Amino acid sequence: MIPQSFQYESPGSLSEAIAMLQQYGEDAKILSGGHSLIPMMKLRFATPEYLIDINGIPGLSFIKEENGILRIGALTREADLEHSDFLKKKFPIFSDATKLIADPQVRNMGTIGGNIAHGDAANDHPAVMLALNATIVATGPDGEREIPIDEFFFGFYMTALQHGEILTEIRIPVPPSGTGNAYYKMERKVGDYATAGVAVQITLDDNGVVTAAGIGLTNVNPVPLRAARSEQALIGKPLSEASINEAAQYASEDCNPSSDLRGSEEYKRSIVGTLVKRMIHQAVNRANN
Amino acid sequence: MLKQITVTVNGVQHTLEVEPRLLLVHMIREVLNLTGTHIGCDTSSCGACTILLDGKSIKSCTVLAVQANGKSITTIEGVAQNGELSPLQEGFKENHGLHCGFCTPGMILRATELLANNPNPTEEEIRWGIAGNLCRCTGYNNIVKAIQYAGAKMRGDELPSTEPEFV
Ligand SMILES: Cc1cc2nc3c(=O)[nH]c(=O)nc-3n(C[C@H](O)[C@H](O)[C@H](O)COP(=O)(O)OP(=O)(O)OC[C@H]3O[C@@H](n4cnc5c(N)ncnc54)[C@H](O)[C@@H]3O)c2cc1C
Ligand code: FES
Ligand code: FES
């Protein structure tokens, strides 16, 4: 399968790329890792007339902590997230999630920015971003703007990114000690999208009271879903089997999975409930270590 | 509109005029006539088209030739040095790591990066490491042994037995 013809541009700076996006308008698409876009172009689901390859722009690939904020550049590859020793310490959730994204070759190309910008509820990073309360940085003709993750996903393949804007960075508050996070997705086989996936981050104080909780769900709703009632069921009290069961129950009730080849709606709701429990336990184990 | 690109393939530099929509795998097979890189699924699932791009294994059916501009590519034709099989090629030969051979070039290039990053992988790490490469013939056991053999050879360790495994 060969994509439809297009004009290819590889700008060497962010401002040049933004100018091109403005010039070419709706007919232009950004190319990052290309592992969602090129398959769609081969199937002619996407037929951009201009492809703006941002891989030649320096300074878009990094993982660093600054003033209590974890900053990840949009062009950072899945493989870099998977193997980062820095992330393994405070954010093992990234190696949990990336290990389950496709396979090593795809992870050598796919970027975190592309994964989020694609706006697909089947992708794994969106749920992780919800659990970690990320902020998305979009850079456009008027400079940078920060978009809270809860205002980022709009609908099927739709995000808050405006035309002419490039997702350049992800910012995540570094949580206090006593915090743990974890991700798991059920998949039928390696490389498959999630039947259902659950991301959890939990903070406990010295008395074992939950002071913060973030729970994101993958592929069980038209848009990536925050399990808000589940979070509330945990916050402000010591963790107990009762509150964990309540959180699991709410998540399985509040998601909207559709029956498909990966399973029936009922099956997916039950997977969500089970994974919420397991990921809470996993996150708390990590918080205690 | 044609685009001029320069790529170094198996150590030889080529300057080519390509259509932006030309896939890297087609550049390799049809423009450079290096047909050891195979196309299986054409949908980034099977790994038959795996090559090294600046040392990283990637699926060349899902990359555009223009994206390789200025980069260096290794295909299966570039793996043997001075007529000598690489440790991985030798491992596949000695351990019956292939039957029909369709998946083998992709397996060997993927395993090349795996061993470069992790010279002494466990069996589990090898199996996760080749998770993006499908083989319809061998059942994978002898592929795992072939990679273990190559790892041992590269480390200078004693070579494991090459008795084929019948299961
Ligand atoms: C076989 C296979 C299996 C996969 N399995 C999984 C999986 O299990 N889980 C998962 O999460 N993903 C999976 N993926 C998707 C993969 O992770 C993609 O790489 C990812 O979704 C998109 O990232 P990319 O960098 O390749 O983006 P691209 O394909 O380059 O772009 C995707 C979209 O986002 C836009 N875009 C890209 N970057 C930016 C930016 N910086 N700013 C604004 N817009 C941008 C593009 O214009 C395009 O519309 C799989 C892919 C393949 C081929
Ligand atoms: S042909 Fe490229 S992955 Fe199958
Ligand atoms: S040897 Fe035939 S597909 Fe692997």
Coordinates of C-alpha atoms and ligand atoms in Angstrom, one line a residue:
Chain A
M1 CA 0.0 0.0 0.0
I2 CA 1.4 3.4 -1.0
P3 CA 0.2 6.7 0.3
Q4 CA -1.3 9.3 -1.9
S5 CA 1.2 11.9 -3.2
F6 CA 2.1 14.8 -1.0
Q7 CA 4.7 17.5 -0.7
Y8 CA 7.3 16.8 2.0
E9 CA 8.9 19.5 4.2
S10 CA 11.5 19.1 6.9
P11 CA 11.8 22.5 8.7
G12 CA 14.9 23.0 10.9
S13 CA 13.2 25.1 13.5
L14 CA 9.9 25.4 15.4
S15 CA 9.1 28.8 14.0
E16 CA 9.8 27.6 10.4
A17 CA 7.4 24.6 11.1
I18 CA 4.7 26.9 12.5
A19 CA 5.0 29.2 9.5
M20 CA 4.6 26.3 7.2
L21 CA 1.5 25.0 9.1
Q22 CA 0.0 28.5 8.8
Q23 CA 0.8 28.8 5.1
Y24 CA -0.5 25.3 4.1
G25 CA -3.6 25.4 6.4
E26 CA -5.8 22.4 6.8
D27 CA -4.1 20.5 4.0
A28 CA -0.9 20.1 6.1
K29 CA -0.2 17.4 8.7
I30 CA 2.7 17.1 11.2
L31 CA 4.9 13.9 11.0
S32 CA 6.5 12.7 14.2
G33 CA 7.2 9.0 14.6
G34 CA 4.7 8.3 11.8
H35 CA 3.5 5.1 13.3
S36 CA -0.1 6.2 13.5
L37 CA -0.1 8.6 10.5
I38 CA 1.8 6.6 7.9
P39 CA -0.5 3.5 8.3
M40 CA -3.5 5.8 8.0
M41 CA -2.0 7.4 4.8
K42 CA -1.3 3.9 3.3
L43 CA -5.0 3.1 3.9
R44 CA -5.9 6.5 2.5
F45 CA -7.8 7.3 5.7
A46 CA -5.5 10.4 5.8
T47 CA -4.5 12.2 2.6
P48 CA -2.5 15.3 3.6
E49 CA -1.2 17.4 0.8
Y50 CA 1.7 18.6 2.8
L51 CA 3.6 16.7 5.4
I52 CA 5.7 18.7 7.9
D53 CA 8.3 16.4 9.4
I54 CA 9.3 17.9 12.7
N55 CA 12.1 15.3 13.4
G56 CA 14.8 17.7 12.2
I57 CA 13.8 20.4 14.8
P58 CA 16.4 20.3 17.6
G59 CA 15.5 20.5 21.2
L60 CA 12.2 18.5 21.2
S61 CA 13.5 15.3 22.7
F62 CA 14.3 15.4 26.5
I63 CA 13.3 14.0 29.9
K64 CA 14.2 16.3 32.8
E65 CA 13.1 17.5 36.2
E66 CA 13.0 21.2 36.9
N67 CA 11.5 23.0 39.9
G68 CA 9.3 20.1 40.8
I69 CA 8.1 19.6 37.3
L70 CA 8.9 16.6 35.1
R71 CA 9.3 17.9 31.5
I72 CA 9.2 15.5 28.5
G73 CA 9.8 16.7 25.0
A74 CA 7.2 15.8 22.4
L75 CA 9.7 14.0 20.2
T76 CA 10.9 11.7 22.9
R77 CA 10.6 8.1 21.6
E78 CA 8.8 5.4 23.4
A79 CA 12.0 3.4 23.7
D80 CA 13.7 6.4 25.5
L81 CA 10.8 6.5 28.0
E82 CA 10.9 2.7 28.5
H83 CA 14.6 2.7 29.3
S84 CA 15.0 5.9 31.2
D85 CA 16.6 5.2 34.7
F86 CA 15.4 8.6 35.8
L87 CA 11.7 7.7 35.1
K88 CA 12.0 4.2 36.6
K89 CA 12.6 5.8 40.0
K90 CA 9.7 8.2 40.4
F91 CA 7.5 7.3 37.4
P92 CA 7.7 3.5 36.9
I93 CA 4.3 3.9 35.2
F94 CA 6.1 5.0 32.0
S95 CA 8.0 1.7 31.7
D96 CA 4.8 -0.2 32.6
A97 CA 2.9 1.6 29.7
T98 CA 5.6 1.7 27.1
K99 CA 6.5 -1.9 27.4
L100 CA 3.0 -2.7 26.4
I101 CA 2.9 -0.3 23.4
A102 CA 3.4 -2.3 20.2
D103 CA 6.9 -3.8 19.9
P104 CA 10.5 -2.7 20.1
Q105 CA 10.7 -1.5 16.5
V106 CA 7.6 0.6 16.8
R107 CA 8.8 2.0 20.1
N108 CA 12.1 3.1 18.3
M109 CA 10.0 5.4 16.1
G110 CA 6.8 6.3 18.0
T111 CA 6.9 9.5 20.1
I112 CA 5.0 10.5 23.2
G113 CA 3.9 13.7 21.5
G114 CA 2.4 11.9 18.5
N115 CA 0.8 9.3 20.8
I116 CA -1.1 12.1 22.7
A117 CA -1.7 14.4 19.7
H118 CA -3.3 11.6 17.8
G119 CA -6.3 11.8 20.2
D120 CA -7.1 8.1 20.1
A121 CA -8.7 6.6 23.2
A122 CA -7.1 3.3 22.3
N123 CA -3.6 4.8 22.8
D124 CA -2.0 4.2 26.2
H125 CA -0.4 7.5 27.1
P126 CA -3.6 9.5 27.4
A127 CA -4.8 7.5 30.5
V128 CA -1.3 7.8 32.0
M129 CA -1.5 11.6 31.5
L130 CA -4.8 11.7 33.2
A131 CA -3.6 9.8 36.2
L132 CA -0.5 12.0 36.5
N133 CA -2.4 15.3 36.0
A134 CA -0.2 16.4 33.1
T135 CA -0.3 19.7 31.3
I136 CA 0.2 19.7 27.5
V137 CA 2.3 22.5 26.0
A138 CA 1.2 23.7 22.6
T139 CA 3.4 26.1 20.6
G140 CA 1.8 28.2 17.9
P141 CA 2.2 31.5 16.1
D142 CA 1.5 33.4 19.4
G143 CA 4.0 31.3 21.4
E144 CA 3.4 28.7 24.1
R145 CA 0.1 27.8 25.8
E146 CA -0.5 25.3 28.5
I147 CA -3.5 23.0 28.3
P148 CA -4.6 21.0 31.3
I149 CA -5.1 17.3 30.4
D150 CA -8.8 17.4 31.4
E151 CA -9.4 20.0 28.6
F152 CA -7.3 18.3 26.0
F153 CA -9.3 15.4 24.5
F154 CA -12.5 16.3 22.7
G155 CA -13.7 13.5 20.6
F156 CA -12.7 10.7 18.3
Y157 CA -9.2 11.9 17.0
M158 CA -10.0 15.4 18.3
T159 CA -7.9 17.4 20.7
A160 CA -7.6 21.0 21.9
L161 CA -4.7 21.5 19.6
Q162 CA -5.5 24.3 17.1
H163 CA -4.4 24.3 13.5
G164 CA -0.9 25.8 13.4
E165 CA 0.0 24.5 16.8
I166 CA 2.6 21.9 17.6
L167 CA 2.5 19.8 20.8
T168 CA 6.0 20.5 22.1
E169 CA 6.2 19.3 25.7
I170 CA 4.4 17.5 28.5
R171 CA 4.7 18.8 32.0
I172 CA 3.9 16.7 35.0
P173 CA 4.0 17.7 38.7
V174 CA 6.6 15.6 40.6
P175 CA 4.5 14.1 43.4
P176 CA 5.6 14.1 47.0
S177 CA 7.1 11.0 48.7
G178 CA 4.5 8.5 49.6
T179 CA 3.4 8.4 46.0
G180 CA 3.2 5.4 43.7
N181 CA 1.9 4.9 40.2
A182 CA 1.2 1.9 37.9
Y183 CA -0.3 1.0 34.5
Y184 CA -1.5 -2.2 33.0
K185 CA -3.6 -3.1 30.0
M186 CA -5.2 -6.3 28.9
E187 CA -4.2 -7.1 25.3
R188 CA -5.0 -10.1 23.2
K189 CA -1.5 -10.4 21.9
V190 CA 1.7 -8.3 21.7
G191 CA 1.1 -5.2 19.5
D192 CA -2.6 -5.1 20.0
Y193 CA -4.5 -2.1 21.4
A194 CA -5.9 -2.5 24.9
T195 CA -9.1 -4.5 25.6
A196 CA -9.0 -2.2 28.6
G197 CA -6.2 -0.4 30.4
V198 CA -5.9 1.4 33.8
A199 CA -3.4 4.0 35.0
V200 CA -3.3 4.9 38.7
Q201 CA -1.3 7.3 40.8
I202 CA -1.9 7.5 44.6
T203 CA -0.3 9.6 47.4
L204 CA -0.6 8.5 51.0
D205 CA 0.4 10.6 54.0
D206 CA 2.3 9.3 57.0
N207 CA -0.9 8.0 58.6
G208 CA -1.8 6.1 55.5
V209 CA -4.6 8.5 54.5
V210 CA -5.0 9.0 50.7
T211 CA -4.3 12.6 49.9
A212 CA -4.4 12.4 46.1
A213 CA -5.5 9.9 43.5
G214 CA -5.5 10.0 39.8
I215 CA -7.1 7.2 37.7
G216 CA -7.2 7.1 33.9
L217 CA -8.9 4.5 31.6
T218 CA -7.8 3.3 28.2
N219 CA -10.1 2.3 25.3
V220 CA -13.3 2.0 27.2
N221 CA -14.9 5.3 26.3
P222 CA -15.0 7.4 23.1
V223 CA -12.3 9.7 24.7
P224 CA -9.7 8.9 27.3
L225 CA -11.6 8.8 30.5
R226 CA -10.8 10.1 34.0
A227 CA -12.5 7.8 36.6
A228 CA -13.4 10.8 38.7
R229 CA -15.9 9.1 41.1
S230 CA -13.3 6.4 41.7
E231 CA -10.7 9.0 42.7
Q232 CA -13.1 10.7 45.1
A233 CA -13.9 7.3 46.7
L234 CA -10.3 7.0 47.7
I235 CA -9.3 10.5 48.7
G236 CA -9.5 11.7 52.3
K237 CA -9.5 8.3 54.1
P238 CA -7.2 5.5 54.8
L239 CA -7.1 3.0 52.0
S240 CA -9.3 -0.1 52.7
E241 CA -10.6 -3.0 50.8
A242 CA -14.0 -1.3 51.0
S243 CA -12.8 1.9 49.4
I244 CA -10.8 0.0 46.7
N245 CA -13.8 -2.0 45.8
E246 CA -15.9 1.1 45.7
A247 CA -13.4 2.7 43.3
A248 CA -13.3 -0.4 41.1
Q249 CA -17.1 -0.5 41.0
Y250 CA -17.5 3.2 40.0
A251 CA -14.9 2.9 37.2
S252 CA -16.6 -0.1 35.7
E253 CA -20.0 1.7 35.9
D254 CA -18.7 5.1 34.6
C255 CA -16.9 3.8 31.5
N256 CA -18.7 3.3 28.1
P257 CA -17.0 0.4 26.3
S258 CA -18.4 -1.0 23.1
S259 CA -18.6 -4.6 22.3
D260 CA -16.2 -5.6 19.6
L261 CA -13.7 -8.3 18.6
R262 CA -11.8 -7.6 21.8
G263 CA -14.7 -8.5 24.0
S264 CA -18.3 -7.7 25.1
E265 CA -19.2 -4.5 26.9
E266 CA -19.8 -6.6 30.1
Y267 CA -16.4 -8.3 29.8
K268 CA -14.6 -5.0 29.4
R269 CA -16.4 -3.4 32.4
S270 CA -15.4 -6.4 34.5
I271 CA -11.7 -6.0 33.3
V272 CA -11.8 -2.3 34.2
G273 CA -12.9 -3.2 37.8
T274 CA -10.3 -5.8 38.2
L275 CA -7.5 -3.7 36.8
V276 CA -8.5 -0.7 39.0
K277 CA -8.0 -2.9 42.1
R278 CA -4.7 -4.4 40.9
M279 CA -3.3 -1.0 39.9
I280 CA -4.2 0.6 43.2
H281 CA -2.5 -2.2 45.0
Q282 CA 0.6 -2.0 42.7
A283 CA 0.8 1.8 43.1
V284 CA 0.5 1.6 46.9
N285 CA 3.2 -1.1 47.0
R286 CA 5.5 1.3 45.1
A287 CA 4.5 4.2 47.4
N288 CA 5.5 2.2 50.4
N289 CA 8.9 1.3 49.0
Chain B
M1 CA 7.7 16.7 -6.5
L2 CA 10.9 14.7 -6.3
K3 CA 13.2 15.1 -3.3
Q4 CA 16.9 14.5 -3.3
I5 CA 18.1 12.4 -0.4
T6 CA 21.5 11.0 0.6
V7 CA 21.6 7.7 2.5
T8 CA 24.5 5.4 3.4
V9 CA 23.4 1.8 2.9
N10 CA 25.7 -1.0 4.2
G11 CA 28.5 1.5 4.1
V12 CA 27.9 2.8 0.6
Q13 CA 26.6 6.3 0.1
H14 CA 23.8 6.8 -2.4
T15 CA 22.2 10.1 -3.6
L16 CA 18.7 9.5 -4.9
E17 CA 15.8 11.4 -6.3
V18 CA 12.7 10.0 -4.7
E19 CA 9.0 10.7 -4.5
P20 CA 8.1 11.6 -0.9
R21 CA 5.5 8.9 -0.7
L22 CA 8.1 6.2 -1.5
L23 CA 8.3 3.8 1.4
L24 CA 11.8 3.0 2.7
V25 CA 11.3 -0.7 2.1
H26 CA 10.5 0.0 -1.5
M27 CA 13.6 2.2 -1.8
I28 CA 15.7 -0.7 -0.5
R29 CA 14.1 -3.4 -2.5
E30 CA 13.2 -1.7 -5.8
V31 CA 15.6 1.2 -6.1
L32 CA 18.7 -0.3 -4.6
N33 CA 17.7 -3.9 -5.5
L34 CA 18.5 -5.2 -2.1
T35 CA 15.8 -7.8 -1.9
G36 CA 16.9 -9.5 1.4
T37 CA 14.6 -7.1 3.2
H38 CA 11.2 -8.7 2.9
I39 CA 7.6 -7.4 2.9
G40 CA 5.2 -9.6 4.9
C41 CA 2.2 -7.8 6.3
D42 CA 2.9 -4.3 5.0
T43 CA 1.1 -3.0 8.1
S44 CA 3.9 -2.8 10.7
S45 CA 2.9 -6.0 12.4
C46 CA 5.2 -8.8 11.2
G47 CA 8.8 -7.4 11.4
A48 CA 9.9 -9.0 8.1
C49 CA 11.0 -5.6 6.8
T50 CA 13.1 -4.7 9.8
I51 CA 16.3 -2.9 9.1
L52 CA 18.7 -0.7 11.2
L53 CA 18.4 3.0 10.8
D54 CA 21.3 4.7 12.5
G55 CA 21.7 1.5 14.5
K56 CA 18.1 1.3 15.6
S57 CA 15.8 -1.5 14.4
I58 CA 12.7 -0.1 12.6
K59 CA 10.0 -1.5 10.3
S60 CA 10.8 0.0 6.9
C61 CA 7.3 -0.5 5.6
T62 CA 6.2 2.3 7.9
V63 CA 8.9 4.8 7.3
L64 CA 9.3 7.1 4.3
A65 CA 12.5 7.0 2.3
V66 CA 12.8 10.8 2.8
Q67 CA 12.8 10.3 6.5
A68 CA 16.1 8.4 6.1
N69 CA 17.8 11.4 4.5
G70 CA 21.3 11.8 6.0
K71 CA 21.1 8.5 7.9
S72 CA 22.8 5.2 7.7
I73 CA 21.0 2.0 7.0
T74 CA 22.0 -1.6 7.5
T75 CA 20.1 -4.4 5.7
I76 CA 20.8 -8.1 5.9
E77 CA 23.2 -7.8 2.9
G78 CA 25.4 -5.7 5.1
V79 CA 25.6 -8.0 8.1
A80 CA 28.4 -10.4 7.0
Q81 CA 31.8 -8.8 7.0
N82 CA 34.5 -9.8 4.5
G83 CA 32.6 -12.9 3.6
E84 CA 32.3 -14.0 7.2
L85 CA 28.9 -14.7 8.7
S86 CA 28.1 -12.5 11.7
P87 CA 27.7 -14.2 15.1
L88 CA 23.9 -14.0 14.6
Q89 CA 24.0 -15.5 11.1
E90 CA 26.2 -18.3 12.4
G91 CA 23.9 -18.8 15.4
F92 CA 20.8 -19.1 13.1
K93 CA 22.7 -21.6 10.9
E94 CA 24.1 -23.7 13.7
N95 CA 20.8 -23.8 15.7
H96 CA 18.3 -24.4 12.9
G97 CA 16.9 -20.9 13.6
L98 CA 15.2 -20.8 10.3
H99 CA 13.0 -23.0 8.1
C100 CA 11.7 -21.0 5.1
G101 CA 13.8 -18.0 6.0
F102 CA 11.2 -15.4 5.2
C103 CA 11.4 -13.9 8.7
T104 CA 15.2 -14.3 9.1
P105 CA 16.6 -11.0 7.8
G106 CA 14.2 -9.1 10.1
M107 CA 14.9 -11.4 13.0
I108 CA 18.7 -11.0 12.6
L109 CA 18.6 -7.2 12.4
R110 CA 16.2 -6.9 15.3
A111 CA 18.5 -9.2 17.3
T112 CA 21.5 -7.2 16.3
E113 CA 20.2 -4.1 18.1
L114 CA 19.0 -6.3 21.0
L115 CA 22.5 -7.7 21.6
A116 CA 24.1 -4.3 21.1
N117 CA 21.9 -2.9 24.0
N118 CA 22.0 -6.0 26.2
P119 CA 24.9 -8.4 25.5
N120 CA 23.7 -11.1 27.9
P121 CA 19.9 -11.2 27.6
T122 CA 17.8 -13.7 29.5
E123 CA 15.5 -16.0 27.6
E124 CA 12.6 -13.8 28.7
E125 CA 14.3 -10.6 27.5
I126 CA 15.0 -12.3 24.1
R127 CA 11.3 -13.3 23.7
W128 CA 10.1 -9.7 24.6
G129 CA 12.9 -8.4 22.4
I130 CA 11.6 -10.2 19.3
A131 CA 8.0 -9.6 20.1
G132 CA 7.6 -7.5 16.9
N133 CA 8.9 -10.3 14.6
L134 CA 6.6 -13.1 13.5
C135 CA 7.9 -16.5 12.4
R136 CA 5.4 -19.0 11.0
C137 CA 7.8 -21.9 10.8
T138 CA 10.2 -22.5 13.7
G139 CA 8.1 -22.1 16.8
Y140 CA 10.7 -19.6 18.0
N141 CA 12.7 -22.0 20.3
N142 CA 15.6 -22.3 18.0
I143 CA 15.5 -18.6 17.2
V144 CA 16.0 -17.9 20.9
K145 CA 18.8 -20.4 21.0
A146 CA 20.4 -18.8 17.9
I147 CA 20.4 -15.4 19.7
Q148 CA 21.8 -16.9 22.9
Y149 CA 24.6 -18.6 20.8
A150 CA 25.4 -15.2 19.1
G151 CA 25.5 -13.5 22.5
A152 CA 27.9 -16.1 23.9
K153 CA 30.1 -15.9 20.8
M154 CA 30.2 -12.1 21.0
R155 CA 31.0 -12.1 24.7
G156 CA 33.7 -14.7 24.2
D157 CA 31.9 -17.2 26.4
E158 CA 31.7 -21.0 25.9
L159 CA 29.2 -21.7 23.1
P160 CA 26.0 -23.4 24.1
S161 CA 25.1 -26.8 22.5
T162 CA 23.6 -26.5 19.1
E163 CA 21.6 -29.7 19.3
P164 CA 18.3 -28.9 17.7
E165 CA 15.3 -28.9 20.0
F166 CA 12.4 -31.2 19.1
V167 CA 9.3 -30.4 21.0
Ligands
LIG1 C1 1.7 -2.2 15.0 C2 1.4 -1.0 15.9 C3 0.9 -1.2 17.2 C4 0.6 -0.1 18.0 N1 0.2 -0.4 19.3 C5 0.0 0.7 20.1 C6 -0.4 0.4 21.5 O1 -0.6 -0.7 21.9 N2 -0.6 1.5 22.2 C7 -0.4 2.8 21.8 O2 -0.6 3.7 22.6 N3 0.0 3.0 20.6 C8 0.2 2.0 19.7 N4 0.6 2.3 18.4 C9 0.7 3.6 18.0 C10 2.1 4.2 18.1 O3 2.4 4.3 19.5 C11 2.2 5.5 17.5 O4 3.5 5.7 17.3 C12 1.6 6.7 18.2 O5 0.2 6.6 18.4 C13 1.7 8.0 17.4 O6 3.0 8.6 17.6 P1 3.9 9.0 16.4 O7 5.0 9.7 16.9 O8 4.2 7.8 15.6 O9 2.9 10.0 15.6 P2 2.5 10.2 14.1 O10 2.0 9.0 13.5 O11 3.7 10.9 13.4 O12 1.3 11.3 14.3 C14 0.1 10.9 14.8 C15 -0.9 12.1 14.7 O13 -0.5 13.1 15.6 C16 -0.2 14.3 14.9 N5 1.1 14.8 15.6 C17 2.2 14.1 15.8 N6 3.1 14.8 16.5 C18 2.5 16.0 16.8 C19 2.9 17.1 17.5 N7 4.1 17.1 18.1 N8 2.0 18.1 17.6 C20 0.8 18.1 17.0 N9 0.4 17.1 16.3 C21 1.2 16.0 16.2 C22 0.1 13.9 13.4 O14 -0.2 15.0 12.5 C23 -0.9 12.8 13.3 O15 -2.2 13.2 13.0 C24 0.9 1.2 17.6 C25 1.3 1.4 16.3 C26 1.6 0.3 15.4 C27 2.1 0.6 14.1
FES2 S1 6.2 -5.8 6.3 FE1 6.8 -4.3 7.7 S2 6.2 -5.1 9.5 FE2 5.4 -6.6 8.2
FES3 S1 11.5 -19.4 9.1 FE1 9.7 -19.3 8.0 S2 8.8 -17.6 8.8 FE2 10.4 -17.8 10.1

